[in-house]
Coordinates of N, CA and C and ligand atoms in Angstrom, one line a residue:
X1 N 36.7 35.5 68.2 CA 35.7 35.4 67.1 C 34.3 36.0 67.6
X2 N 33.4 36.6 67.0 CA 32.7 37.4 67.2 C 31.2 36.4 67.2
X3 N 30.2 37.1 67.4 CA 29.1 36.2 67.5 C 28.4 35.9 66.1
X4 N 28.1 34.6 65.9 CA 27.4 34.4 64.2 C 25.9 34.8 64.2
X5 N 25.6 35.8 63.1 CA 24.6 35.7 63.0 C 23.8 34.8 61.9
X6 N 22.4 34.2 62.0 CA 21.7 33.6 61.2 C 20.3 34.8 60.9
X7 N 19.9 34.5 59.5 CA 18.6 35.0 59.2 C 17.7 34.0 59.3
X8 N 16.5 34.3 59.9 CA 15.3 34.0 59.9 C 14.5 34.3 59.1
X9 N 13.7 34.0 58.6 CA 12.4 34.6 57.7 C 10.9 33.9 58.0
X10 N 9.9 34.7 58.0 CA 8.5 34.4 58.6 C 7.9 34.3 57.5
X11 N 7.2 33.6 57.0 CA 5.9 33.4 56.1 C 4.8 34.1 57.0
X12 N 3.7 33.8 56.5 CA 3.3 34.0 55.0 C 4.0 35.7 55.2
X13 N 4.1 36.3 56.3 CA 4.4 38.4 56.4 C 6.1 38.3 55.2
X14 N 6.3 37.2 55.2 CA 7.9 37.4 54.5 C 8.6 38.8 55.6
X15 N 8.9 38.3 56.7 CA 9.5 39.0 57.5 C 10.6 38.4 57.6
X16 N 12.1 39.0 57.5 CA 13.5 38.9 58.0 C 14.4 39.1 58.7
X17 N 14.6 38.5 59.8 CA 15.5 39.4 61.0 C 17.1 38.5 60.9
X18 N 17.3 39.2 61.6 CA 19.1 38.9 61.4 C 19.1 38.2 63.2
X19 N 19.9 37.3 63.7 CA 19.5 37.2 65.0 C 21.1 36.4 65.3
X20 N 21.6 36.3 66.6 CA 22.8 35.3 66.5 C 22.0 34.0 66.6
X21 N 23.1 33.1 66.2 CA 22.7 31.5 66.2 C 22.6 31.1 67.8
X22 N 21.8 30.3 67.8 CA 20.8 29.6 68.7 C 19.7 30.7 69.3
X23 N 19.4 31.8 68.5 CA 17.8 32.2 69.0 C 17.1 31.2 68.9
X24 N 15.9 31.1 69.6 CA 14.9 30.7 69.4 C 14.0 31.4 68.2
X25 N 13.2 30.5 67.6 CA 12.4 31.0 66.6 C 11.4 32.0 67.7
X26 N 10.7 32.3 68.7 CA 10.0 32.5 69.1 C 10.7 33.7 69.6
X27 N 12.0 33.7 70.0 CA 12.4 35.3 70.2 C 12.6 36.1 68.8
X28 N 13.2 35.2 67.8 CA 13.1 35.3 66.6 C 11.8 36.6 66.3
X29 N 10.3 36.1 66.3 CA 9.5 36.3 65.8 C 9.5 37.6 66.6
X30 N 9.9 37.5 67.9 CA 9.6 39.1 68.4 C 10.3 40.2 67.7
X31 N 11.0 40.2 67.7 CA 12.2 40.8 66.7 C 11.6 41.5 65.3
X32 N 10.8 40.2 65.1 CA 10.7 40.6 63.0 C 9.6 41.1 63.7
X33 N 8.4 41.2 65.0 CA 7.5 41.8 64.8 C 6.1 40.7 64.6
X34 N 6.6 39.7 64.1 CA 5.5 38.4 63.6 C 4.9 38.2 65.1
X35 N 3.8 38.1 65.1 CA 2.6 37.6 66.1 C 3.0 35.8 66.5
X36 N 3.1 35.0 67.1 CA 3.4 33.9 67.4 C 2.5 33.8 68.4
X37 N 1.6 33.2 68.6 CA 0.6 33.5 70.2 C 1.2 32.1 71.2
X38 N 1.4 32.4 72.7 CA 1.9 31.9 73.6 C 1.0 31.6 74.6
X39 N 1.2 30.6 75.5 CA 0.4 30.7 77.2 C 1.3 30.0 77.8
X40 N 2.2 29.5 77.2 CA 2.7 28.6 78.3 C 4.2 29.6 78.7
X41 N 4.5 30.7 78.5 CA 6.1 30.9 78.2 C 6.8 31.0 77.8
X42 N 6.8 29.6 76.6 CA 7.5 29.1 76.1 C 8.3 27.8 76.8
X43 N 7.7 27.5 77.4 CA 7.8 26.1 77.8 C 7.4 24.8 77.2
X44 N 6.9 24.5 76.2 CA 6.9 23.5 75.4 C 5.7 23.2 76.2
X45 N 5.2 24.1 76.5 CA 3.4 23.1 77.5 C 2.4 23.7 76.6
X46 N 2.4 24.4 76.1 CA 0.7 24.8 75.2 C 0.8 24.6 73.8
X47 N 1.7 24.2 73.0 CA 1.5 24.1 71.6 C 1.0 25.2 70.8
X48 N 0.9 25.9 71.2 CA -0.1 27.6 70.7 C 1.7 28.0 69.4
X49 N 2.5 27.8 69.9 CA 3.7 28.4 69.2 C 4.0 27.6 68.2
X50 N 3.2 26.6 67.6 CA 3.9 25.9 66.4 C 3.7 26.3 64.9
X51 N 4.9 26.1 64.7 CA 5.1 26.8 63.0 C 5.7 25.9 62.4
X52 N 5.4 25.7 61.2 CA 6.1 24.6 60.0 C 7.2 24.8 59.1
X53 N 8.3 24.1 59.6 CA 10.0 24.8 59.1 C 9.7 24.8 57.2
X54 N 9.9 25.5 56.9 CA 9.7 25.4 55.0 C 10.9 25.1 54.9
X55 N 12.3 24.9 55.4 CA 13.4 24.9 55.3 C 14.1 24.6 56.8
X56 N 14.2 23.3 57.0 CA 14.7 22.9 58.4 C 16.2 22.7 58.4
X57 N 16.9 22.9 57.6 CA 18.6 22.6 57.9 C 19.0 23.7 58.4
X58 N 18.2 25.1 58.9 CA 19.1 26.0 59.7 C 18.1 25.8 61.0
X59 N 17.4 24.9 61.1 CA 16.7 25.1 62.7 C 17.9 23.6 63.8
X60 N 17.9 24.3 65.2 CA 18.3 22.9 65.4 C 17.7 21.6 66.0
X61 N 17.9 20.4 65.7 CA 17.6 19.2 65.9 C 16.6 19.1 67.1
X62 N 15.4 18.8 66.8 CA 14.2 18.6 68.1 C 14.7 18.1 69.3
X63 N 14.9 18.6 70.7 CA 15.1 18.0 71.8 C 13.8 17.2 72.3
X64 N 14.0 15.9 73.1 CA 12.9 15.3 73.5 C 11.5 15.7 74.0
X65 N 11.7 16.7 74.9 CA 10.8 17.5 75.2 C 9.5 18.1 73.6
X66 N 10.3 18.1 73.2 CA 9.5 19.2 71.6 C 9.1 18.4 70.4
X67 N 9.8 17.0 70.7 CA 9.4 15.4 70.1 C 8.6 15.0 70.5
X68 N 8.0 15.0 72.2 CA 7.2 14.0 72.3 C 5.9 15.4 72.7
X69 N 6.1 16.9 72.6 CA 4.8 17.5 72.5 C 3.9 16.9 71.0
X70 N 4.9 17.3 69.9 CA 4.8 17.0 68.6 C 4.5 15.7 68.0
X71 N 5.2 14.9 68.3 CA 4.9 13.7 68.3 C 4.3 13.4 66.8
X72 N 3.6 13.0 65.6 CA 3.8 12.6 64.6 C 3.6 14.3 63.8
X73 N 3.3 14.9 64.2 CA 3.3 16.1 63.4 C 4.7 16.8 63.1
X74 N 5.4 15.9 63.8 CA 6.9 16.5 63.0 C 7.2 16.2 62.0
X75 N 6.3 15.2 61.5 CA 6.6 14.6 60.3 C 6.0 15.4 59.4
X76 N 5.0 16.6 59.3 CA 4.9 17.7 58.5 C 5.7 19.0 58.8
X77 N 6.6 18.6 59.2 CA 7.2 20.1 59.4 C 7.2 20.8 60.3
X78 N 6.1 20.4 61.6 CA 6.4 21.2 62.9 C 7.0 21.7 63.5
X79 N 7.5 22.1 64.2 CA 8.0 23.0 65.2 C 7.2 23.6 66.5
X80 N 7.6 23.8 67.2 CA 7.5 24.5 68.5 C 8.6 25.8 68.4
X81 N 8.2 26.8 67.9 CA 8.9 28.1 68.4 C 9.6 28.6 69.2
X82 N 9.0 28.0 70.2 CA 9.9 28.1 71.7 C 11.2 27.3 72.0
X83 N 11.0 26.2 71.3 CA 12.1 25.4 71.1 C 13.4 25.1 70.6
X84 N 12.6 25.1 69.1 CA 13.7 25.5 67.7 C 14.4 26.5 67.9
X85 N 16.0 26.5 67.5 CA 16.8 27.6 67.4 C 17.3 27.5 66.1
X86 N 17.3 28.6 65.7 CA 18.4 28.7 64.4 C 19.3 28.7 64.5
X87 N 20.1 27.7 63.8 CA 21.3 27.4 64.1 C 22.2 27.8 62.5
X88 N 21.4 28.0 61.5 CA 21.6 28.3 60.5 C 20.1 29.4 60.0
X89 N 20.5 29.9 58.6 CA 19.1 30.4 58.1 C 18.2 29.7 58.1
X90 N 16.9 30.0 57.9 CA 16.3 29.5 58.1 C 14.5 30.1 58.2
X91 N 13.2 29.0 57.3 CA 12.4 29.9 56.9 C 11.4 28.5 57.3
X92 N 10.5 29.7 58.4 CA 9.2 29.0 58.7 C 8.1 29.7 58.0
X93 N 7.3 29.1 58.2 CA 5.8 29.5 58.0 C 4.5 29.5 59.4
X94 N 3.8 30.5 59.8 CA 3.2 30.9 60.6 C 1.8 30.4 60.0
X95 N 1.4 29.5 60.9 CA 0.0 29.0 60.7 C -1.1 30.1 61.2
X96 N -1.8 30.1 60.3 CA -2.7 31.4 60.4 C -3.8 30.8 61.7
X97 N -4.2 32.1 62.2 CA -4.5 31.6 63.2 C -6.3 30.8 63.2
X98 N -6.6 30.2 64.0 CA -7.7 29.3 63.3 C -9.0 30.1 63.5
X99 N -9.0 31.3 64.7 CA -10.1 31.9 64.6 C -10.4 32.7 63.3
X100 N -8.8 33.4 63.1 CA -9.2 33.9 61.9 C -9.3 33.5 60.4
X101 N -9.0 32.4 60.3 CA -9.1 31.3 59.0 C -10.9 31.4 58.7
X102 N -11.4 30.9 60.2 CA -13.2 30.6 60.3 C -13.3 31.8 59.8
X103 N -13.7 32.6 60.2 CA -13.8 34.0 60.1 C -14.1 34.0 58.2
X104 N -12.5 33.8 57.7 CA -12.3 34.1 56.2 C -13.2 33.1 55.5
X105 N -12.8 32.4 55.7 CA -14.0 31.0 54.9 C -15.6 31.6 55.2
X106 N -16.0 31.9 56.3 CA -17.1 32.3 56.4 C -17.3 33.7 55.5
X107 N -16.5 34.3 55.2 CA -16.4 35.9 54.5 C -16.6 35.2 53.3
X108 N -16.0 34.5 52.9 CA -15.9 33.9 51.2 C -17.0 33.3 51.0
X109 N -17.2 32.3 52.0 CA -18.8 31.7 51.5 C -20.1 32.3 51.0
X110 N -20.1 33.2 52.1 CA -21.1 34.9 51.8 C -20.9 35.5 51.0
X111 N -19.6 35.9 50.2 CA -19.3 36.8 48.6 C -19.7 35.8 47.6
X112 N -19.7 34.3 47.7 CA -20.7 33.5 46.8 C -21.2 33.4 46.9
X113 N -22.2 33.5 48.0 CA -23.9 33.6 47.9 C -24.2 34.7 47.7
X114 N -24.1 35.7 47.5 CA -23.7 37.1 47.0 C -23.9 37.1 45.7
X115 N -23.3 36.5 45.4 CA -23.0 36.3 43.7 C -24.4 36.2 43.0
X116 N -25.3 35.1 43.9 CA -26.3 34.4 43.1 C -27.4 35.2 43.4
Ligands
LIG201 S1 5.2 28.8 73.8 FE1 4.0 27.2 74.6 S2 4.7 25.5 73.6 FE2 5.9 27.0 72.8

């Protein structure tokens, strides 16, 4: 029997890669190309890699390690990238990153003062 593959998909870039089951979402993202920012290696030590499953029945089941980084934020959907494997299809969403969120809010505020 040959190896299975699972699709991944990235929010918000709607990026799709084809990968075998048990990638990690984090090798995942290299693949599609999606930015995921890292420091720890992927070791479940910096949290920098968390993304929110839109669809968790193709990721697999949190190991303790990625439970107790996350700890009540699993309860919105979290993940750790480095952790999660697709074990089925499966579609995260990439939290934008915070510098550049400030950044946009600050851009928008100024096109409405702009305005007036
Ligand atoms: S890469 Fe650091 S926690 Fe996932």
């Amino acid at each position: 029997m040959g190896a299975v593959n699972v699709q991944v998909t990235f929010l918000p870039e709607n990026k799709t890669v084809t990968v075998r089951k048990g990638t990690t979402l984090l090798a995942a993202s290299r693949l599609a190309k999606v930015a995921i920012r890292t420091r720890c290696g992927g070791y479940a030590g910096c949290l920098m890699c968390k993304v929110v499953a839109e669809d968790s029945s193709g990721l697999s089941p949190a190991e303790e390690k990625e439970r107790n980084k996350l700890g009540s934020s699993m309860a919105e959907g979290y993940r750790l990238a480095c952790q999660a494997k697709a074990v089925g299809s499966a579609i995260v969403r990439v939290p934008e990153d915070p510098l550049k969120a400030a950044i946009r809010a600050q851009l928008a505020r100024q096109q409405e003062e702009d305005l007036w």
